[in-house]
mmCIF file of C-alpha atoms and ligand atoms in Angstrom:
data_model
loop_
_atom_site.group_PDB
_atom_site.id
_atom_site.type_symbol
_atom_site.label_atom_id
_atom_site.label_comp_id
_atom_site.label_asym_id
_atom_site.label_seq_id
_atom_site.Cartn_x
_atom_site.Cartn_y
_atom_site.Cartn_z
ATOM 1 C CA MET A 7 57.883 117.577 4.469
ATOM 2 C CA SER A 8 59.896 120.347 6.020
ATOM 3 C CA VAL A 9 57.948 123.306 7.238
ATOM 4 C CA THR A 10 58.782 125.691 10.011
ATOM 5 C CA LEU A 11 56.285 126.581 12.745
ATOM 6 C CA GLN A 12 56.643 130.185 13.800
ATOM 7 C CA LEU A 13 54.889 131.986 16.645
ATOM 8 C CA ASN A 14 55.136 135.769 16.780
ATOM 9 C CA ASN A 15 54.030 137.670 19.872
ATOM 10 C CA LEU A 16 51.083 135.414 20.659
ATOM 11 C CA HIS A 17 48.741 136.913 23.196
ATOM 12 C CA LYS A 18 45.708 135.606 25.076
ATOM 13 C CA ARG A 19 43.543 137.156 27.759
ATOM 14 C CA PHE A 20 40.787 135.495 29.787
ATOM 15 C CA GLY A 21 38.908 138.424 31.301
ATOM 16 C CA GLY A 22 41.453 140.176 33.477
ATOM 17 C CA LEU A 23 43.974 137.336 33.301
ATOM 18 C CA VAL A 24 46.764 137.521 30.736
ATOM 19 C CA ALA A 25 47.275 133.791 30.122
ATOM 20 C CA VAL A 26 49.803 134.160 27.275
ATOM 21 C CA LYS A 27 51.922 137.239 26.777
ATOM 22 C CA ASP A 28 54.104 137.987 23.748
ATOM 23 C CA VAL A 29 55.107 134.392 23.153
ATOM 24 C CA SER A 30 57.445 133.978 20.187
ATOM 25 C CA PHE A 31 59.445 130.976 19.059
ATOM 26 C CA THR A 32 60.230 128.985 15.949
ATOM 27 C CA LEU A 33 60.386 125.235 15.494
ATOM 28 C CA SER A 34 62.621 124.051 12.684
ATOM 29 C CA PRO A 35 61.631 120.982 10.673
ATOM 30 C CA GLY A 36 62.346 117.770 12.581
ATOM 31 C CA GLU A 37 62.952 119.459 15.930
ATOM 32 C CA VAL A 38 61.466 117.895 19.069
ATOM 33 C CA VAL A 39 61.121 120.738 21.534
ATOM 34 C CA GLY A 40 59.890 120.615 25.117
ATOM 35 C CA LEU A 41 57.430 123.313 26.217
ATOM 36 C CA LEU A 42 57.685 123.432 29.991
ATOM 37 C CA GLY A 43 56.439 125.508 32.869
ATOM 38 C CA PRO A 44 54.497 125.221 36.111
ATOM 39 C CA ASN A 45 50.751 124.558 36.197
ATOM 40 C CA GLY A 46 48.805 127.453 34.750
ATOM 41 C CA SER A 47 51.778 129.008 32.958
ATOM 42 C CA GLY A 48 49.963 129.009 29.603
ATOM 43 C CA LYS A 49 51.290 125.925 27.778
ATOM 44 C CA THR A 50 47.917 124.458 26.816
ATOM 45 C CA THR A 51 46.658 127.907 25.863
ATOM 46 C CA VAL A 52 49.588 128.257 23.443
ATOM 47 C CA MET A 53 48.723 124.876 21.916
ATOM 48 C CA ASN A 54 45.060 125.866 21.698
ATOM 49 C CA MET A 55 45.993 128.978 19.762
ATOM 50 C CA ILE A 56 48.324 127.128 17.377
ATOM 51 C CA SER A 57 45.724 124.442 16.670
ATOM 52 C CA GLY A 58 42.887 126.922 16.208
ATOM 53 C CA ALA A 59 40.929 125.690 19.222
ATOM 54 C CA LEU A 60 41.110 129.189 20.736
ATOM 55 C CA PRO A 61 41.332 132.511 18.899
ATOM 56 C CA CYS A 62 44.346 134.635 19.825
ATOM 57 C CA ASP A 63 44.004 138.211 20.983
ATOM 58 C CA GLY A 64 47.208 139.177 19.225
ATOM 59 C CA GLY A 65 50.172 137.798 17.369
ATOM 60 C CA ARG A 66 50.663 135.457 14.465
ATOM 61 C CA VAL A 67 51.144 131.757 13.810
ATOM 62 C CA THR A 68 52.707 130.690 10.536
ATOM 63 C CA VAL A 69 53.439 127.276 9.060
ATOM 64 C CA GLY A 70 56.019 127.643 6.334
ATOM 65 C CA ALA A 71 54.877 130.723 4.435
ATOM 66 C CA LYS A 72 51.231 130.248 5.411
ATOM 67 C CA ASP A 73 49.554 132.394 8.049
ATOM 68 C CA ILE A 74 47.251 130.059 10.023
ATOM 69 C CA THR A 75 46.439 132.495 12.829
ATOM 70 C CA ARG A 76 42.693 132.810 12.281
ATOM 71 C CA MET A 77 42.059 129.313 10.972
ATOM 72 C CA LYS A 78 39.603 126.833 12.479
ATOM 73 C CA PRO A 79 41.045 123.514 13.731
ATOM 74 C CA HIS A 80 40.119 121.481 10.632
ATOM 75 C CA ARG A 81 41.881 123.989 8.376
ATOM 76 C CA VAL A 82 44.935 124.054 10.626
ATOM 77 C CA ALA A 83 45.005 120.242 10.251
ATOM 78 C CA LYS A 84 45.035 120.666 6.482
ATOM 79 C CA HIS A 85 48.174 122.728 6.847
ATOM 80 C CA GLY A 86 49.896 119.823 8.528
ATOM 81 C CA VAL A 87 49.485 120.588 12.228
ATOM 82 C CA ALA A 88 47.890 118.009 14.552
ATOM 83 C CA ARG A 89 47.558 117.755 18.309
ATOM 84 C CA THR A 90 46.602 115.515 21.165
ATOM 85 C CA PHE A 91 44.501 116.773 24.049
ATOM 86 C CA GLN A 92 45.582 116.950 27.687
ATOM 87 C CA LEU A 93 42.274 115.315 28.545
ATOM 88 C CA VAL A 94 41.676 112.439 26.133
ATOM 89 C CA ARG A 95 38.173 112.782 24.804
ATOM 90 C CA PRO A 96 37.229 109.956 22.476
ATOM 91 C CA LEU A 97 33.794 109.795 20.930
ATOM 92 C CA PRO A 98 32.409 106.962 23.063
ATOM 93 C CA THR A 99 29.657 105.827 20.695
ATOM 94 C CA LEU A 100 32.188 105.148 17.919
ATOM 95 C CA THR A 101 34.648 102.261 17.703
ATOM 96 C CA VAL A 102 38.393 102.733 18.043
ATOM 97 C CA GLY A 103 38.801 102.631 14.259
ATOM 98 C CA GLU A 104 35.927 105.041 13.666
ATOM 99 C CA ASN A 105 37.478 107.536 16.068
ATOM 100 C CA VAL A 106 40.639 107.483 13.963
ATOM 101 C CA MET A 107 38.761 107.581 10.654
ATOM 102 C CA LEU A 108 36.969 110.705 11.730
ATOM 103 C CA SER A 109 40.322 112.507 11.796
ATOM 104 C CA LEU A 110 41.231 111.056 8.403
ATOM 105 C CA ALA A 111 38.225 112.782 6.921
ATOM 106 C CA PHE A 112 39.584 116.132 8.080
ATOM 107 C CA GLY A 113 43.277 115.731 7.263
ATOM 108 C CA HIS A 114 45.626 116.897 4.527
ATOM 109 C CA LYS A 115 43.764 114.815 2.004
ATOM 110 C CA ARG A 116 40.289 113.410 2.515
ATOM 111 C CA TYR A 117 39.935 109.668 2.734
ATOM 112 C CA TRP A 118 36.697 107.734 2.787
ATOM 113 C CA GLY A 119 35.520 104.116 2.811
ATOM 114 C CA ARG A 120 38.014 101.328 2.235
ATOM 115 C CA GLN A 121 40.988 103.653 1.930
ATOM 116 C CA ALA A 122 40.106 105.365 5.201
ATOM 117 C CA ARG A 123 39.726 102.021 6.962
ATOM 118 C CA ASP A 124 43.120 100.843 5.728
ATOM 119 C CA LEU A 125 44.822 104.053 6.775
ATOM 120 C CA ALA A 126 43.160 103.983 10.194
ATOM 121 C CA GLU A 127 44.441 100.416 10.620
ATOM 122 C CA GLU A 128 47.916 101.561 9.617
ATOM 123 C CA LYS A 129 47.909 104.353 12.202
ATOM 124 C CA LEU A 130 46.528 102.023 14.886
ATOM 125 C CA ALA A 131 49.250 99.472 14.117
ATOM 126 C CA PHE A 132 51.879 102.208 14.369
ATOM 127 C CA VAL A 133 50.789 103.138 17.901
ATOM 128 C CA GLY A 134 50.507 99.513 19.022
ATOM 129 C CA LEU A 135 46.779 98.944 18.573
ATOM 130 C CA GLU A 136 47.031 96.583 15.625
ATOM 131 C CA GLY A 137 43.776 94.817 14.792
ATOM 132 C CA ARG A 138 41.779 96.569 17.502
ATOM 133 C CA GLY A 139 39.841 98.964 15.299
ATOM 134 C CA ASP A 140 36.502 97.236 15.864
ATOM 135 C CA GLU A 141 36.668 97.429 19.651
ATOM 136 C CA GLU A 142 34.514 99.765 21.634
ATOM 137 C CA VAL A 143 36.357 102.756 22.980
ATOM 138 C CA SER A 144 35.123 101.939 26.484
ATOM 139 C CA ASN A 145 37.207 98.717 26.342
ATOM 140 C CA LEU A 146 40.445 100.636 26.167
ATOM 141 C CA ASN A 147 42.624 100.988 29.229
ATOM 142 C CA TYR A 148 44.491 104.222 29.892
ATOM 143 C CA ILE A 149 47.587 103.682 27.759
ATOM 144 C CA ASP A 150 45.459 102.361 24.914
ATOM 145 C CA GLN A 151 43.287 105.492 25.083
ATOM 146 C CA LYS A 152 46.495 107.501 24.837
ATOM 147 C CA ARG A 153 47.561 105.391 21.882
ATOM 148 C CA MET A 154 44.247 105.986 20.163
ATOM 149 C CA GLU A 155 44.583 109.702 20.817
ATOM 150 C CA MET A 156 47.989 109.601 19.098
ATOM 151 C CA ALA A 157 46.583 107.583 16.178
ATOM 152 C CA ARG A 158 43.867 110.203 15.773
ATOM 153 C CA ALA A 159 46.453 112.957 15.643
ATOM 154 C CA LEU A 160 48.584 111.021 13.145
ATOM 155 C CA ALA A 161 45.591 110.252 10.957
ATOM 156 C CA SER A 162 45.655 113.718 9.459
ATOM 157 C CA GLU A 163 49.265 112.955 8.380
ATOM 158 C CA PRO A 164 50.766 115.977 10.111
ATOM 159 C CA GLU A 165 54.239 117.403 9.709
ATOM 160 C CA ILE A 166 53.984 119.165 13.052
ATOM 161 C CA LEU A 167 52.626 117.382 16.103
ATOM 162 C CA LEU A 168 51.603 119.117 19.328
ATOM 163 C CA LEU A 169 51.587 116.717 22.279
ATOM 164 C CA ASP A 170 49.903 118.084 25.412
ATOM 165 C CA GLU A 171 51.055 115.885 28.300
ATOM 166 C CA TRP A 172 50.529 112.832 26.142
ATOM 167 C CA LEU A 173 52.840 110.845 28.432
ATOM 168 C CA ALA A 174 51.185 111.918 31.693
ATOM 169 C CA GLY A 175 49.709 109.221 33.892
ATOM 170 C CA LEU A 176 51.604 106.313 32.363
ATOM 171 C CA ASN A 177 53.342 103.802 34.601
ATOM 172 C CA PRO A 178 57.125 103.362 34.167
ATOM 173 C CA SER A 179 56.956 100.578 31.591
ATOM 174 C CA GLU A 180 54.211 102.356 29.648
ATOM 175 C CA LEU A 181 56.264 105.536 29.778
ATOM 176 C CA LYS A 182 59.139 103.717 28.038
ATOM 177 C CA ILE A 183 56.746 102.585 25.307
ATOM 178 C CA GLY A 184 55.418 106.119 24.961
ATOM 179 C CA ILE A 185 58.887 107.654 24.752
ATOM 180 C CA ASP A 186 59.899 105.077 22.127
ATOM 181 C CA LEU A 187 56.851 105.944 20.065
ATOM 182 C CA VAL A 188 57.693 109.650 20.071
ATOM 183 C CA ARG A 189 61.299 108.785 19.270
ATOM 184 C CA HIS A 190 60.099 106.723 16.323
ATOM 185 C CA LEU A 191 58.184 109.758 15.029
ATOM 186 C CA GLN A 192 61.279 111.864 15.583
ATOM 187 C CA GLY A 193 63.209 109.368 13.434
ATOM 188 C CA GLN A 194 60.683 109.879 10.677
ATOM 189 C CA GLY A 195 61.379 113.604 10.722
ATOM 190 C CA MET A 196 58.269 114.751 12.580
ATOM 191 C CA THR A 197 58.439 118.180 14.187
ATOM 192 C CA VAL A 198 57.110 117.882 17.752
ATOM 193 C CA LEU A 199 56.171 120.410 20.414
ATOM 194 C CA LEU A 200 56.063 118.401 23.615
ATOM 195 C CA VAL A 201 54.285 119.886 26.622
ATOM 196 C CA GLU A 202 55.427 117.665 29.442
ATOM 197 C CA HIS A 203 56.012 117.641 33.184
ATOM 198 C CA ILE A 204 57.861 114.305 33.177
ATOM 199 C CA MET A 205 61.501 115.339 33.063
ATOM 200 C CA GLU A 206 62.687 111.830 32.188
ATOM 201 C CA ALA A 207 60.724 112.115 28.947
ATOM 202 C CA VAL A 208 61.896 115.665 28.271
ATOM 203 C CA ARG A 209 65.536 114.692 28.750
ATOM 204 C CA ALA A 210 65.120 111.595 26.582
ATOM 205 C CA LEU A 211 63.429 113.373 23.690
ATOM 206 C CA CYS A 212 64.140 117.081 23.623
ATOM 207 C CA SER A 213 67.457 118.650 22.747
ATOM 208 C CA ARG A 214 65.832 122.060 23.163
ATOM 209 C CA CYS A 215 63.399 123.373 25.762
ATOM 210 C CA ILE A 216 61.223 126.458 26.026
ATOM 211 C CA VAL A 217 60.079 127.382 29.532
ATOM 212 C CA MET A 218 57.042 129.506 30.368
ATOM 213 C CA ARG A 219 56.066 131.202 33.594
ATOM 214 C CA THR A 220 52.804 133.138 34.071
ATOM 215 C CA GLY A 221 52.235 133.405 30.338
ATOM 216 C CA GLU A 222 55.730 134.453 29.305
ATOM 217 C CA VAL A 223 58.701 132.616 27.853
ATOM 218 C CA ILE A 224 61.520 132.817 30.414
ATOM 219 C CA ALA A 225 64.022 130.513 28.710
ATOM 220 C CA ASP A 226 64.623 128.915 25.315
ATOM 221 C CA GLY A 227 67.708 126.940 24.384
ATOM 222 C CA PRO A 228 69.574 123.630 24.670
ATOM 223 C CA SER A 229 67.825 121.484 27.313
ATOM 224 C CA GLU A 230 70.781 120.999 29.649
ATOM 225 C CA GLU A 231 71.488 124.720 29.653
ATOM 226 C CA VAL A 232 67.864 125.798 30.105
ATOM 227 C CA LEU A 233 67.087 123.274 32.837
ATOM 228 C CA SER A 234 69.993 124.442 34.958
ATOM 229 C CA GLN A 235 69.114 128.149 34.768
ATOM 230 C CA PRO A 236 68.270 129.599 38.197
ATOM 231 C CA ALA A 237 65.135 131.361 36.881
ATOM 232 C CA VAL A 238 63.835 128.053 35.520
ATOM 233 C CA ILE A 239 64.547 126.166 38.728
ATOM 234 C CA LYS A 240 62.863 128.963 40.673
ATOM 235 C CA ALA A 241 59.792 128.887 38.421
ATOM 236 C CA TYR A 242 59.321 125.246 39.339
ATOM 237 C CA LEU A 243 59.926 125.614 43.072
ATOM 238 C CA GLY A 244 56.823 124.927 45.079
ATOM 239 C CA ASP A 245 55.171 123.371 42.063
ATOM 240 C CA ASP A 246 53.915 119.789 42.414
ATOM 241 C CA HIS A 247 55.960 118.669 39.461
ATOM 242 C CA ALA A 248 59.283 120.216 40.491
HETATM 243 N N1 ATP B 310 39.082 128.778 28.905
HETATM 244 C C1 ATP B 310 39.632 129.454 29.920
HETATM 245 N N2 ATP B 310 38.964 130.424 30.580
HETATM 246 C C2 ATP B 310 39.531 131.111 31.574
HETATM 247 N N3 ATP B 310 40.785 130.919 32.019
HETATM 248 C C3 ATP B 310 41.513 129.956 31.413
HETATM 249 C C4 ATP B 310 40.983 129.177 30.333
HETATM 250 N N4 ATP B 310 41.942 128.312 29.913
HETATM 251 C C5 ATP B 310 43.005 128.534 30.703
HETATM 252 N N5 ATP B 310 42.758 129.524 31.587
HETATM 253 C C6 ATP B 310 43.715 130.065 32.564
HETATM 254 O O1 ATP B 310 44.855 130.471 31.829
HETATM 255 C C7 ATP B 310 46.051 130.155 32.541
HETATM 256 C C8 ATP B 310 46.907 129.243 31.688
HETATM 257 O O2 ATP B 310 46.269 127.980 31.593
HETATM 258 P P1 ATP B 310 46.859 126.767 30.771
HETATM 259 O O3 ATP B 310 45.839 125.694 30.789
HETATM 260 O O4 ATP B 310 47.305 127.256 29.448
HETATM 261 O O5 ATP B 310 48.125 126.359 31.636
HETATM 262 P P2 ATP B 310 49.110 125.117 31.485
HETATM 263 O O6 ATP B 310 50.478 125.672 31.448
HETATM 264 O O7 ATP B 310 48.677 124.253 30.369
HETATM 265 O O8 ATP B 310 48.922 124.372 32.885
HETATM 266 P P3 ATP B 310 48.957 122.795 33.256
HETATM 267 O O9 ATP B 310 50.407 122.423 33.379
HETATM 268 O O10 ATP B 310 48.264 122.715 34.571
HETATM 269 O O11 ATP B 310 48.237 122.038 32.176
HETATM 270 C C9 ATP B 310 45.612 129.534 33.855
HETATM 271 O O12 ATP B 310 45.585 130.540 34.826
HETATM 272 C C10 ATP B 310 44.212 129.031 33.559
HETATM 273 O O13 ATP B 310 43.424 129.011 34.709
HETATM 274 MG MG1 MG B 311 48.026 122.322 30.232
#
């Protein structure tokens, strides 16, 4: 464990819209960094390009010495990068455990059968879903769906975890549980890029924040400093989440 995630001049266009423009930053091993910005500022698009879900139009993504820019998602996972999705999308015909095992099959190492089942159980226990692997996904309430989504991401045994509003929609007590879970990962040395609108979570978890506005990075530095910058406050004005 201990790889750096580096983005160099990432660029993405959707037709005439420049969604991400010259985005560059580096995450050091073990850093938990907030990626903030108003709705539509390009945060999810950045995550999609890192994880291989979307091809970039320019720029480079490297993990350690490895260039992962043109890799498909399953190969990115093999290089130790995993993500959760802003919209949780479990495979509804599979059980909770099977949803997690599916990720295991595509991770760093491949696991099958008994070993995969045990590892899936281990990840489910870690996120608070101990012994619930045989349940139908449709039985899960919202926080448990979020937990399963996290277990799926962890199943590939990542070193770098991209969380896209993983804490969104939780009630206050669930939010505490969610923050504790991320903190636990932080304690294990996980590198985390946390896209989040909930400032309580950002302040609790991130010592550093990167702020985007209309596709560009407008601030990057220690959280307290960044969050008090006039340009950052202005970027959020008028936004629902400000
Ligand atoms: N697949 C797509 N096709 C066309 N436009 C897209 C696509 N994905 C995103 N966009 C546009 O790109 C811009 C950035 O979107 P993105 O989802 O990255 O923002 P975001 O910062 O994640 O916002 P939010 O906080 O609402 O999740 C937006 O204007 C969005 O409408
Ligand atoms: Mg988004």
